[in-house]
Short mmCIF file of C-alpha atoms and ligand atoms in Angstrom, two decimals:
data_model
loop_
_atom_site.label_atom_id
_atom_site.label_comp_id
_atom_site.label_asym_id
_atom_site.label_seq_id
_atom_site.Cartn_x
_atom_site.Cartn_y
_atom_site.Cartn_z
CA MET A 1 -89.56 -7.35 -27.59
CA THR A 2 -91.00 -9.30 -24.71
CA GLY A 3 -93.12 -12.39 -25.31
CA SER A 4 -96.33 -10.69 -24.26
CA ARG A 5 -95.63 -7.66 -26.42
CA ALA A 6 -94.88 -9.93 -29.34
CA THR A 7 -98.16 -11.74 -28.82
CA THR A 8 -100.10 -8.52 -28.61
CA CYS A 9 -98.50 -7.32 -31.79
CA LEU A 10 -99.20 -10.61 -33.48
CA MET A 11 -102.85 -10.33 -32.49
CA ALA A 12 -102.93 -6.86 -33.97
CA GLN A 13 -101.30 -8.05 -37.18
CA ARG A 14 -104.61 -8.36 -38.99
CA ARG A 15 -105.27 -4.70 -38.31
CA THR A 16 -101.94 -3.74 -39.91
CA ASP A 17 -102.91 -5.49 -43.12
CA ARG A 18 -105.54 -2.81 -43.38
CA LEU A 19 -103.06 -0.15 -42.27
CA SER A 20 -101.24 -0.29 -45.58
CA LEU A 21 -104.47 0.69 -47.29
CA CYS A 22 -105.00 3.60 -44.91
CA VAL A 23 -102.07 5.53 -46.31
CA ALA A 24 -103.61 7.62 -49.01
CA PRO A 25 -101.75 8.40 -52.24
CA ALA A 26 -102.69 12.02 -51.58
CA MET A 27 -99.81 12.10 -49.11
CA THR A 28 -97.31 12.10 -51.98
CA ARG A 29 -94.28 14.30 -51.29
CA THR A 30 -91.53 15.27 -53.56
CA SER A 31 -89.45 17.08 -50.93
CA ASN A 32 -87.12 15.08 -48.70
CA HIS A 33 -89.06 15.51 -45.54
CA HIS A 34 -88.80 12.40 -43.41
CA ALA A 35 -86.40 9.45 -43.62
CA VAL A 36 -87.13 6.40 -41.49
CA ILE A 37 -84.25 4.03 -40.74
CA ILE A 38 -84.82 0.52 -39.40
CA GLY A 39 -81.97 -0.46 -37.08
CA ALA A 40 -79.71 1.71 -34.90
CA SER A 41 -76.59 -0.36 -35.27
CA VAL A 42 -73.52 0.68 -37.24
CA ALA A 43 -75.19 0.76 -40.68
CA GLY A 44 -78.26 2.59 -39.34
CA LEU A 45 -76.17 5.18 -37.53
CA PHE A 46 -73.91 5.93 -40.50
CA THR A 47 -77.03 6.18 -42.67
CA ALA A 48 -78.71 8.54 -40.22
CA ARG A 49 -75.66 10.78 -40.22
CA VAL A 50 -75.59 10.92 -44.02
CA LEU A 51 -79.35 11.38 -44.50
CA ALA A 52 -79.46 14.14 -41.89
CA ASP A 53 -77.86 16.29 -44.62
CA HIS A 54 -80.64 15.46 -47.07
CA PHE A 55 -83.86 15.24 -45.02
CA THR A 56 -85.69 17.60 -42.72
CA ILE A 57 -86.25 14.82 -40.17
CA VAL A 58 -84.58 11.44 -39.73
CA THR A 59 -86.04 8.82 -37.38
CA VAL A 60 -84.03 5.75 -36.43
CA LEU A 61 -85.99 2.83 -34.97
CA ASP A 62 -84.52 -0.12 -33.11
CA ARG A 63 -86.34 -2.97 -31.44
CA ASP A 64 -83.65 -3.19 -28.76
CA ASP A 65 -83.79 -1.25 -25.55
CA LEU A 66 -80.66 0.66 -26.51
CA PRO A 67 -78.20 1.05 -23.65
CA GLU A 68 -77.03 4.40 -22.32
CA GLY A 69 -73.36 3.45 -22.42
CA GLY A 70 -71.05 1.17 -24.35
CA THR A 71 -72.44 -2.19 -23.33
CA ALA A 72 -73.24 -5.21 -25.50
CA ARG A 73 -76.89 -5.73 -26.42
CA LYS A 74 -79.18 -8.45 -27.68
CA GLY A 75 -79.76 -7.05 -31.19
CA ALA A 76 -76.02 -6.81 -31.92
CA PRO A 77 -74.60 -9.96 -30.33
CA GLN A 78 -71.44 -9.65 -32.41
CA GLY A 79 -70.49 -6.79 -30.08
CA ARG A 80 -69.06 -9.36 -27.67
CA HIS A 81 -66.26 -10.17 -30.11
CA ALA A 82 -63.22 -8.26 -31.33
CA HIS A 83 -64.06 -5.72 -34.01
CA ALA A 84 -61.62 -3.88 -36.25
CA LEU A 85 -62.39 -1.01 -38.58
CA LEU A 86 -60.58 -1.15 -41.91
CA ALA A 87 -58.82 1.92 -43.25
CA ALA A 88 -61.70 3.02 -45.50
CA GLY A 89 -64.17 2.67 -42.64
CA GLN A 90 -61.96 4.59 -40.30
CA ARG A 91 -61.50 7.41 -42.81
CA THR A 92 -65.26 7.62 -43.36
CA LEU A 93 -65.85 7.62 -39.61
CA MET A 94 -63.46 10.54 -39.13
CA GLU A 95 -64.97 12.48 -42.04
CA LEU A 96 -68.58 12.05 -40.96
CA PHE A 97 -67.91 12.47 -37.24
CA PRO A 98 -65.02 14.91 -36.83
CA GLY A 99 -63.45 14.63 -33.37
CA ILE A 100 -64.86 11.17 -32.66
CA ALA A 101 -61.36 9.67 -32.42
CA ASP A 102 -60.52 12.03 -29.55
CA GLU A 103 -63.82 11.21 -27.87
CA LEU A 104 -63.14 7.49 -28.09
CA LEU A 105 -59.61 7.93 -26.77
CA ALA A 106 -60.90 10.06 -23.89
CA ASP A 107 -63.30 7.23 -23.09
CA GLY A 108 -60.55 4.63 -22.81
CA ALA A 109 -59.90 3.50 -26.39
CA THR A 110 -56.26 2.91 -27.35
CA LEU A 111 -54.33 4.30 -30.28
CA ILE A 112 -52.46 1.32 -31.65
CA ASN A 113 -49.44 1.66 -33.86
CA PHE A 114 -48.89 -0.99 -36.50
CA ASN A 115 -45.20 -1.34 -35.62
CA GLU A 116 -45.96 -2.00 -31.96
CA GLY A 117 -48.08 -5.04 -32.74
CA ARG A 118 -47.26 -8.67 -33.57
CA TRP A 119 -48.82 -9.99 -36.74
CA TYR A 120 -48.12 -13.62 -37.47
CA GLN A 121 -49.28 -14.96 -40.82
CA ALA A 122 -47.98 -17.04 -43.71
CA GLY A 123 -45.58 -18.75 -41.35
CA GLY A 124 -43.89 -15.65 -39.89
CA TYR A 125 -44.26 -12.15 -38.51
CA ARG A 126 -44.98 -9.21 -40.72
CA SER A 127 -42.05 -6.85 -40.99
CA LYS A 128 -42.18 -3.36 -39.54
CA ILE A 129 -43.16 -0.59 -41.94
CA ASN A 130 -41.61 2.84 -42.42
CA LYS A 131 -44.90 4.69 -42.69
CA LYS A 132 -46.65 5.66 -39.45
CA ARG A 133 -49.95 3.84 -39.33
CA ALA A 134 -52.27 3.89 -36.38
CA ALA A 135 -55.80 2.85 -35.55
CA ILE A 136 -58.25 3.37 -32.73
CA SER A 137 -58.82 0.18 -30.78
CA ALA A 138 -62.02 -0.11 -28.74
CA SER A 139 -64.78 -2.58 -28.11
CA ARG A 140 -67.55 -2.64 -30.65
CA PRO A 141 -70.16 -1.47 -28.05
CA LEU A 142 -68.01 1.57 -27.21
CA LEU A 143 -67.70 2.49 -30.88
CA GLU A 144 -71.44 2.05 -31.34
CA HIS A 145 -72.16 4.09 -28.21
CA HIS A 146 -70.12 7.03 -29.52
CA LEU A 147 -71.70 6.80 -32.95
CA ARG A 148 -75.15 6.73 -31.34
CA ARG A 149 -74.33 9.67 -29.10
CA ARG A 150 -73.14 11.76 -32.02
CA VAL A 151 -76.10 10.87 -34.21
CA ALA A 152 -78.57 11.54 -31.39
CA ALA A 153 -77.01 14.98 -30.96
CA LEU A 154 -77.91 15.96 -34.55
CA PRO A 155 -80.81 18.42 -34.32
CA ASN A 156 -82.97 16.70 -36.95
CA VAL A 157 -82.40 13.08 -35.89
CA GLN A 158 -84.39 11.08 -33.38
CA ILE A 159 -83.41 7.58 -32.23
CA ARG A 160 -86.24 5.52 -30.80
CA SER A 161 -85.57 2.38 -28.73
CA SER A 162 -87.88 -0.61 -28.32
CA VAL A 163 -89.73 -0.02 -31.57
CA ALA A 164 -89.88 -3.13 -33.74
CA VAL A 165 -90.69 -2.75 -37.42
CA ASP A 166 -93.14 -5.36 -38.69
CA GLY A 167 -93.72 -4.36 -42.28
CA LEU A 168 -93.96 -1.61 -44.86
CA LEU A 169 -96.72 0.89 -45.45
CA TYR A 170 -97.48 0.90 -49.16
CA ASP A 171 -100.02 2.94 -51.08
CA GLY A 172 -100.01 0.91 -54.27
CA ARG A 173 -97.31 3.09 -55.82
CA ARG A 174 -94.54 3.54 -53.31
CA VAL A 175 -93.50 2.73 -49.77
CA ARG A 176 -94.88 5.35 -47.43
CA GLY A 177 -93.42 4.29 -44.11
CA VAL A 178 -93.33 1.35 -41.75
CA GLN A 179 -95.69 -0.47 -39.48
CA VAL A 180 -94.30 -0.78 -36.00
CA CYS A 181 -94.93 -2.56 -32.76
CA GLU A 182 -94.25 -0.50 -29.66
CA ASP A 183 -95.36 -1.40 -26.14
CA GLY A 184 -97.56 -4.10 -27.61
CA THR A 185 -99.40 -1.69 -29.86
CA LEU A 186 -99.24 -1.60 -33.61
CA SER A 187 -99.13 1.68 -35.46
CA GLY A 188 -97.68 3.25 -38.56
CA ILE A 189 -94.87 5.75 -39.00
CA THR A 190 -94.95 7.51 -42.34
CA GLY A 191 -91.82 8.55 -44.17
CA ASP A 192 -90.70 9.58 -47.64
CA LEU A 193 -87.80 7.14 -47.64
CA VAL A 194 -87.46 3.95 -45.58
CA VAL A 195 -83.98 2.47 -45.21
CA ASP A 196 -83.75 -1.06 -43.86
CA CYS A 197 -80.56 -1.44 -41.80
CA SER A 198 -81.87 -4.36 -39.75
CA GLY A 199 -78.88 -6.58 -40.42
CA ARG A 200 -78.31 -10.09 -41.71
CA SER A 201 -81.76 -11.33 -40.64
CA SER A 202 -83.52 -8.49 -42.45
CA ARG A 203 -87.09 -9.35 -43.43
CA ALA A 204 -87.09 -6.82 -46.28
CA SER A 205 -87.45 -9.54 -48.93
CA ALA A 206 -90.60 -10.86 -47.28
CA TRP A 207 -91.96 -7.35 -46.86
CA MET A 208 -91.34 -6.63 -50.53
CA GLU A 209 -93.08 -9.84 -51.51
CA GLN A 210 -96.07 -8.86 -49.36
CA ILE A 211 -96.53 -5.70 -51.40
CA GLY A 212 -96.14 -7.49 -54.72
CA TYR A 213 -92.46 -7.11 -55.61
CA PRO A 214 -89.94 -9.79 -56.53
CA THR A 215 -87.38 -10.83 -53.94
CA PRO A 216 -83.64 -10.79 -54.52
CA LYS A 217 -81.58 -13.89 -55.22
CA VAL A 218 -79.33 -14.68 -52.26
CA ASP A 219 -75.74 -15.91 -52.64
CA HIS A 220 -74.45 -18.04 -49.79
CA VAL A 221 -70.81 -19.02 -49.52
CA LYS A 222 -70.45 -21.53 -46.72
CA CYS A 223 -67.63 -20.55 -44.34
CA GLU A 224 -68.68 -22.16 -41.01
CA GLN A 225 -66.71 -19.52 -39.12
CA VAL A 226 -66.78 -19.79 -35.34
CA TYR A 227 -65.63 -17.18 -32.82
CA SER A 228 -64.88 -17.67 -29.13
CA THR A 229 -64.04 -14.66 -27.01
CA ARG A 230 -62.99 -13.78 -23.49
CA ILE A 231 -62.08 -10.45 -21.97
CA PHE A 232 -59.05 -10.11 -19.68
CA ARG A 233 -57.61 -7.41 -17.44
CA ARG A 234 -54.73 -5.79 -19.33
CA SER A 235 -51.26 -5.15 -18.04
CA PRO A 236 -48.08 -4.37 -20.06
CA SER A 237 -46.43 -7.51 -18.70
CA ASP A 238 -49.01 -9.76 -20.39
CA MET A 239 -47.26 -9.57 -23.75
CA ASP A 240 -44.58 -7.59 -25.46
CA ALA A 241 -46.85 -5.81 -27.97
CA THR A 242 -49.89 -3.53 -28.11
CA PHE A 243 -51.91 -6.01 -30.18
CA ALA A 244 -51.37 -9.44 -31.67
CA ILE A 245 -52.86 -11.23 -34.64
CA THR A 246 -52.14 -14.85 -35.45
CA ILE A 247 -53.47 -16.51 -38.56
CA GLU A 248 -52.73 -20.01 -39.69
CA SER A 249 -52.19 -20.85 -43.32
CA PRO A 250 -54.95 -22.48 -45.32
CA ALA A 251 -55.92 -25.10 -46.23
CA ASP A 252 -54.79 -27.09 -43.16
CA GLY A 253 -54.53 -24.14 -40.77
CA LYS A 254 -57.96 -22.85 -39.89
CA ARG A 255 -57.25 -21.17 -36.60
CA ALA A 256 -56.78 -17.48 -35.85
CA ALA A 257 -56.43 -15.27 -32.78
CA PHE A 258 -56.96 -11.56 -32.26
CA VAL A 259 -55.65 -9.96 -29.06
CA VAL A 260 -56.66 -6.32 -28.99
CA PRO A 261 -56.69 -3.65 -26.27
CA ILE A 262 -60.08 -2.21 -25.38
CA GLU A 263 -61.28 0.46 -22.97
CA GLY A 264 -61.07 -0.13 -19.24
CA ASP A 265 -57.50 -1.50 -19.49
CA ARG A 266 -58.73 -4.78 -20.91
CA TRP A 267 -57.77 -7.20 -23.65
CA ILE A 268 -60.39 -8.74 -25.85
CA VAL A 269 -59.13 -12.13 -27.04
CA THR A 270 -61.09 -13.61 -29.93
CA LEU A 271 -60.17 -17.06 -31.19
CA GLY A 272 -61.43 -18.07 -34.62
CA ASP A 273 -61.82 -21.46 -36.21
CA ARG A 274 -63.68 -22.98 -39.15
CA PHE A 275 -65.81 -26.01 -39.89
CA THR A 276 -65.93 -27.00 -36.24
CA ALA A 277 -67.87 -26.19 -33.09
CA PRO A 278 -67.09 -23.03 -31.14
CA ILE A 279 -65.22 -23.32 -27.85
CA THR A 280 -67.50 -23.19 -24.85
CA ASP A 281 -65.24 -23.90 -21.87
CA GLU A 282 -62.26 -22.11 -20.37
CA ALA A 283 -59.81 -25.03 -20.46
CA THR A 284 -60.31 -25.56 -24.20
CA PHE A 285 -60.02 -21.80 -24.77
CA GLN A 286 -56.64 -21.78 -23.06
CA ALA A 287 -55.42 -24.92 -24.81
CA PHE A 288 -56.42 -23.46 -28.19
CA ALA A 289 -54.49 -20.24 -27.50
CA LEU A 290 -51.43 -22.13 -26.34
CA GLY A 291 -51.50 -24.36 -29.40
CA LEU A 292 -51.30 -21.51 -31.91
CA PRO A 293 -48.14 -21.08 -34.00
CA ALA A 294 -47.32 -17.72 -32.31
CA PRO A 295 -47.22 -17.32 -28.55
CA GLU A 296 -48.91 -13.96 -27.81
CA ALA A 297 -52.50 -15.14 -27.34
CA GLY A 298 -51.23 -17.95 -25.13
CA HIS A 299 -49.26 -15.47 -23.04
CA VAL A 300 -52.27 -13.26 -22.43
CA VAL A 301 -54.72 -16.02 -21.57
CA THR A 302 -52.30 -17.62 -19.12
CA ARG A 303 -50.94 -14.42 -17.53
CA ALA A 304 -53.92 -12.07 -17.40
CA GLU A 305 -56.97 -12.22 -15.17
CA ALA A 306 -60.06 -13.37 -17.03
CA LEU A 307 -63.06 -11.08 -16.59
CA THR A 308 -65.69 -12.99 -18.58
CA PRO A 309 -66.60 -16.55 -19.42
CA VAL A 310 -66.17 -17.77 -23.00
CA MET A 311 -68.70 -16.20 -25.38
CA ASN A 312 -69.16 -17.54 -28.87
CA HIS A 313 -70.67 -16.87 -32.25
CA ARG A 314 -71.15 -19.01 -35.33
CA MET A 315 -71.65 -17.79 -38.86
CA THR A 316 -72.45 -20.46 -41.38
CA SER A 317 -72.08 -18.43 -44.56
CA SER A 318 -71.22 -15.14 -46.13
CA GLN A 319 -74.55 -13.92 -47.46
CA ARG A 320 -75.26 -11.46 -50.26
CA ARG A 321 -78.72 -10.41 -51.39
CA ARG A 322 -78.57 -9.32 -55.02
CA TYR A 323 -80.94 -6.34 -54.92
CA GLU A 324 -79.00 -4.75 -57.77
CA LYS A 325 -80.24 -7.49 -60.10
CA LEU A 326 -83.95 -6.89 -59.44
CA ARG A 327 -85.92 -5.42 -62.34
CA ARG A 328 -88.70 -4.08 -60.13
CA VAL A 329 -88.15 -2.44 -56.76
CA PRO A 330 -90.54 -0.25 -54.80
CA ALA A 331 -89.94 3.49 -54.74
CA GLY A 332 -89.29 4.93 -51.30
CA PHE A 333 -87.44 1.91 -49.92
CA VAL A 334 -83.87 0.60 -49.84
CA THR A 335 -81.89 -1.86 -47.74
CA LEU A 336 -78.31 -1.24 -46.63
CA GLY A 337 -75.45 -2.79 -44.62
CA ASP A 338 -75.57 -6.41 -43.47
CA ALA A 339 -79.15 -6.48 -44.75
CA ILE A 340 -77.60 -6.55 -48.22
CA CYS A 341 -74.34 -8.31 -47.53
CA SER A 342 -72.95 -9.96 -44.43
CA PHE A 343 -69.36 -11.11 -44.82
CA ASN A 344 -67.45 -13.78 -42.98
CA PRO A 345 -66.50 -11.54 -40.03
CA ILE A 346 -62.90 -12.68 -39.91
CA TYR A 347 -62.07 -10.26 -42.72
CA GLY A 348 -63.35 -7.27 -40.72
CA GLN A 349 -65.30 -5.72 -43.58
CA GLY A 350 -68.90 -5.26 -42.44
CA MET A 351 -68.72 -1.91 -40.67
CA SER A 352 -66.57 -0.31 -43.38
CA SER A 353 -68.83 -1.62 -46.12
CA SER A 354 -71.85 -0.21 -44.25
CA ALA A 355 -70.18 3.20 -43.90
CA LEU A 356 -69.34 3.32 -47.61
CA GLN A 357 -72.85 2.19 -48.57
CA ALA A 358 -74.31 4.98 -46.42
CA VAL A 359 -72.16 7.52 -48.26
CA ALA A 360 -73.31 6.01 -51.57
CA LEU A 361 -76.94 6.39 -50.47
CA GLY A 362 -76.38 10.07 -49.71
CA ARG A 363 -74.96 10.54 -53.21
CA ALA A 364 -77.85 8.63 -54.78
CA VAL A 365 -80.40 10.80 -52.94
CA ALA A 366 -78.60 13.94 -54.13
CA ARG A 367 -78.48 12.63 -57.68
CA HIS A 368 -81.85 10.98 -58.19
CA GLY A 369 -84.09 12.55 -55.56
CA ILE A 370 -86.52 10.27 -53.79
CA ALA A 371 -89.54 10.49 -56.07
CA ASP A 372 -89.28 7.25 -58.02
CA THR A 373 -87.41 3.99 -58.46
CA GLU A 374 -84.31 5.69 -59.84
CA LEU A 375 -83.16 6.13 -56.25
CA PRO A 376 -83.29 2.47 -55.16
CA LYS A 377 -82.00 1.25 -58.51
CA GLY A 378 -79.18 3.81 -58.59
CA PHE A 379 -78.31 3.11 -54.97
CA TYR A 380 -78.25 -0.67 -55.40
CA ARG A 381 -75.93 -0.27 -58.40
CA GLN A 382 -73.54 1.81 -56.28
CA ALA A 383 -73.86 -0.45 -53.24
CA ALA A 384 -72.98 -3.42 -55.45
CA LYS A 385 -69.79 -1.61 -56.48
CA VAL A 386 -68.93 -0.98 -52.82
CA ILE A 387 -69.55 -4.64 -51.99
CA ASP A 388 -67.98 -6.33 -55.04
CA SER A 389 -64.31 -6.08 -54.02
CA PRO A 390 -64.62 -7.03 -50.35
CA TRP A 391 -67.00 -9.81 -51.34
CA LYS A 392 -64.47 -11.22 -53.82
CA ILE A 393 -61.75 -10.88 -51.21
CA ALA A 394 -63.71 -12.56 -48.44
CA VAL A 395 -65.29 -15.42 -50.30
CA GLY A 396 -62.21 -15.83 -52.47
CA ALA A 397 -60.20 -16.27 -49.30
CA ASP A 398 -62.70 -18.78 -47.98
CA PHE A 399 -62.27 -20.86 -51.13
CA ALA A 400 -58.70 -21.58 -50.01
CA TYR A 401 -60.49 -24.16 -47.82
CA PRO A 402 -61.84 -27.17 -49.73
CA GLU A 403 -64.86 -27.35 -47.40
CA THR A 404 -66.13 -24.03 -48.76
CA THR A 405 -69.11 -24.21 -51.11
CA GLY A 406 -71.12 -21.65 -53.04
CA PRO A 407 -70.68 -19.37 -56.05
CA LYS A 408 -66.94 -18.86 -56.57
CA PRO A 409 -65.87 -15.50 -58.05
CA ILE A 410 -63.97 -15.70 -61.33
CA GLY A 411 -60.20 -15.33 -60.89
CA THR A 412 -60.18 -16.50 -57.27
CA ASN A 413 -57.36 -19.01 -57.71
CA LEU A 414 -55.14 -16.54 -59.56
CA VAL A 415 -55.62 -13.82 -56.94
CA ASN A 416 -54.99 -16.30 -54.15
CA ARG A 417 -51.69 -17.40 -55.69
CA TYR A 418 -50.63 -13.79 -56.11
CA MET A 419 -51.55 -12.89 -52.53
CA ALA A 420 -49.62 -15.88 -51.23
CA ARG A 421 -46.50 -14.27 -52.63
CA VAL A 422 -47.40 -10.81 -51.33
CA LEU A 423 -47.86 -12.19 -47.83
CA MET A 424 -44.59 -14.06 -47.94
CA ALA A 425 -42.85 -10.90 -49.11
CA ALA A 426 -44.32 -9.00 -46.13
CA LEU A 427 -42.61 -11.25 -43.61
CA GLY A 428 -39.85 -9.89 -41.43
CA PRO A 429 -37.28 -11.40 -39.10
CA VAL A 430 -38.66 -13.15 -36.02
CA PRO A 431 -37.21 -14.19 -32.70
CA ALA A 432 -35.33 -17.44 -33.22
CA LEU A 433 -36.74 -18.80 -29.97
CA LEU A 434 -40.23 -18.67 -31.40
CA TYR A 435 -39.27 -20.84 -34.32
CA ARG A 436 -37.51 -23.39 -32.20
CA ARG A 437 -40.74 -23.72 -30.24
CA ARG A 438 -43.19 -23.62 -33.13
CA PRO A 439 -42.33 -25.67 -36.17
CA GLN A 440 -45.90 -25.48 -37.47
CA GLY A 441 -46.42 -23.36 -40.59
CA ARG A 442 -42.83 -23.78 -41.83
CA PRO A 443 -43.21 -25.49 -45.15
CA SER A 444 -39.47 -25.46 -45.86
CA GLY A 445 -38.40 -26.34 -42.32
CA ARG A 446 -36.60 -23.03 -42.00
CA ALA A 447 -37.68 -19.86 -40.25
CA PRO A 448 -39.40 -17.37 -42.55
CA ASP A 449 -36.58 -14.88 -42.30
CA GLU A 450 -34.23 -17.54 -43.60
CA ARG A 451 -36.61 -18.26 -46.45
CA ARG A 452 -36.76 -14.59 -47.26
CA ALA A 453 -33.01 -14.29 -47.14
CA GLY A 454 -32.87 -16.89 -49.89
CA GLY A 455 -35.16 -14.73 -51.98
CA ALA A 456 -37.52 -17.57 -52.71
CA ALA A 457 -40.28 -16.22 -50.54
CA ARG A 458 -40.38 -12.98 -52.44
CA THR A 459 -40.49 -14.53 -55.83
CA GLY A 460 -41.85 -18.02 -55.35
CA ARG A 461 -38.76 -19.32 -57.23
CA ARG A 462 -36.52 -22.30 -56.50
CA GLY A 463 -39.24 -24.71 -55.65
CA VAL A 464 -40.41 -23.03 -52.43
CA THR A 465 -44.17 -23.30 -52.28
CA PRO A 466 -45.74 -20.40 -50.42
CA PRO A 467 -48.62 -21.35 -48.18
CA ARG A 468 -51.94 -21.18 -49.95
CA PHE A 469 -52.90 -17.71 -48.90
CA HIS A 470 -55.24 -15.43 -50.63
CA ALA A 471 -56.32 -11.86 -51.15
CA GLY A 472 -58.76 -11.96 -48.34
CA SER A 473 -56.53 -13.27 -45.68
CA PRO A 474 -57.97 -11.75 -42.55
CA THR A 475 -55.18 -9.27 -42.31
CA SER A 476 -55.90 -7.49 -45.53
CA GLY A 477 -55.95 -3.96 -44.17
CA VAL A 478 -57.35 -4.76 -40.73
CA ASP A 479 -57.75 -1.46 -39.01
CA ILE A 480 -54.24 -0.26 -39.61
CA SER A 481 -55.19 2.75 -41.53
CA ALA A 482 -52.97 5.19 -43.29
C1 FAD B 501 -68.76 -12.18 -34.74
C2 FAD B 501 -68.70 -10.97 -35.65
C3 FAD B 501 -67.54 -10.22 -35.71
C4 FAD B 501 -67.48 -9.12 -36.57
N1 FAD B 501 -66.31 -8.41 -36.64
C5 FAD B 501 -66.24 -7.34 -37.47
C6 FAD B 501 -65.06 -6.58 -37.56
O1 FAD B 501 -64.04 -6.87 -36.96
N2 FAD B 501 -65.07 -5.48 -38.38
C7 FAD B 501 -66.17 -5.12 -39.11
O2 FAD B 501 -66.13 -4.12 -39.82
N3 FAD B 501 -67.31 -5.82 -39.03
C8 FAD B 501 -67.38 -6.92 -38.24
N4 FAD B 501 -68.54 -7.63 -38.16
C9 FAD B 501 -69.71 -7.18 -38.95
C10 FAD B 501 -70.38 -5.97 -38.29
O3 FAD B 501 -70.73 -6.27 -36.96
C11 FAD B 501 -71.59 -5.52 -39.10
O4 FAD B 501 -71.25 -5.46 -40.45
C12 FAD B 501 -72.07 -4.15 -38.65
O5 FAD B 501 -72.62 -4.23 -37.37
C13 FAD B 501 -73.11 -3.54 -39.56
O6 FAD B 501 -74.25 -4.29 -39.48
P1 FAD B 501 -75.71 -3.65 -39.58
O7 FAD B 501 -75.77 -2.38 -38.85
O8 FAD B 501 -76.11 -3.69 -41.00
O9 FAD B 501 -76.57 -4.78 -38.82
P2 FAD B 501 -76.53 -5.22 -37.31
O10 FAD B 501 -75.28 -4.80 -36.65
O11 FAD B 501 -76.88 -6.66 -37.30
O12 FAD B 501 -77.70 -4.38 -36.65
C14 FAD B 501 -79.05 -4.55 -36.98
C15 FAD B 501 -79.87 -3.67 -36.04
O13 FAD B 501 -81.22 -3.71 -36.44
C16 FAD B 501 -82.03 -3.91 -35.30
N5 FAD B 501 -83.25 -4.58 -35.80
C17 FAD B 501 -83.32 -5.80 -36.38
N6 FAD B 501 -84.56 -6.06 -36.77
C18 FAD B 501 -85.32 -4.98 -36.44
C19 FAD B 501 -86.69 -4.67 -36.58
N7 FAD B 501 -87.55 -5.51 -37.18
N8 FAD B 501 -87.12 -3.47 -36.11
C20 FAD B 501 -86.27 -2.60 -35.51
N9 FAD B 501 -84.96 -2.86 -35.35
C21 FAD B 501 -84.48 -4.04 -35.82
C22 FAD B 501 -81.20 -4.73 -34.35
O14 FAD B 501 -81.62 -4.60 -33.01
C23 FAD B 501 -79.82 -4.13 -34.60
O15 FAD B 501 -79.59 -3.02 -33.78
C24 FAD B 501 -68.61 -8.76 -37.35
C25 FAD B 501 -69.77 -9.52 -37.28
C26 FAD B 501 -69.82 -10.63 -36.46
C27 FAD B 501 -71.07 -11.47 -36.44
#
């Protein structure tokens, strides 16, 4: 929204206070006529697809001027960084949008095979696997563009750009729609169910408070995750793999790198770090990549032509709003996606969690109908189940770093010790040259394949201490779906 539009809408705010009273209870509907979704990002688009099966009309509103193609946009700034879709998210994507994989591939995405990548973690490379596992690799804006295109093609769905939602319409009994600001003018859009998919900065709590409902408790687990990303022209000579992931071992190792092919014969190189400032200049970006314990990111940033400056993102905490614990919630309104829970992005869980929450919402609508508070309550219970495991994984993993603060899930230390052994057991042989060059991350002073050969890595016996890894190490399932 432009400054002048924002001002105009602000000036009209007083009128909208009256707007909520204008929606007469006589408009009560028991049929699923109109669903209104706030936010046309990944959560909003999955939700629109699911609700299109349950409502006569679905309207998706986004305050951004949504682009025609797969380009990054202001309202989803994370689109500038590498995104991976976990196996569950990928499966849900294929089920809800049959044929979308082919469409993405035709538009330049790459099918990456797990065995053709280099995955360095726990002091060594992951071994090859017998099972064929592949994933679609594309930029986040391209994925979003194809989702948007498919959703917009549904006959009963309309996506509206440049419409900012400012509050809820409430008739004293249930939410009846949203108040919106469009072209500097305030108006109301009525709906039988409003779904807030406006992301981490969702104002749903404040809106609920305005209409007399309690607001959810918010859990924050401080992670201070920073991302720095550049895009490079891709050529097979840049590195000897189709993708590369490098992750240092906690608690001392905080750095990570993701080198992933994206459309247009490009690499997206995202460097991650914690409890520090993001990289802003090209020289530091290159030095960081070259200083990692595996060489692939360094190869790409030194060999390939850079196409963008360094772009960065900082996330201070994983954030979870506990809607499922509220005793009173308004009928006709739910929140979903990052608006409920935004994870430390390094674990790659947000899009998959949103997809699974959208499916859960469809089931809740089918089960409870939309008439009363059974729908939001039932949905929040199911959404909490979707979120619980990835939340424990992500924040549990973050607690491998002593700087992490916040509510620590029960059992975190036990799971982390177990996962340390699993990760060590997943290591395979690595080029000897690499280990001569990179002593870092070798607690025993031997290459990981040697440690494995001794059996200690698999079992944790004979005094070998596995690095302090954890269930949520960023690799847990990253986009290498079955
Ligand atoms: C740096 C980074 C990297 C990430 N990497 C991964 C990854 O690898 N894998 C993964 O699965 N997830 C990843 N995520 C998380 C992922 O991007 C989100 O979980 C996903 O986009 C779903 O979020 P959402 O749709 O709920 O919200 P968002 O993506 O934040 O979208 C919110 C939408 O709502 C719109 N909006 C906001 N307010 C209003 C309003 N008042 N009115 C109208 N519209 C509004 C915005 O314009 C936007 O389009 C990453 C996140 C970050 C920050």
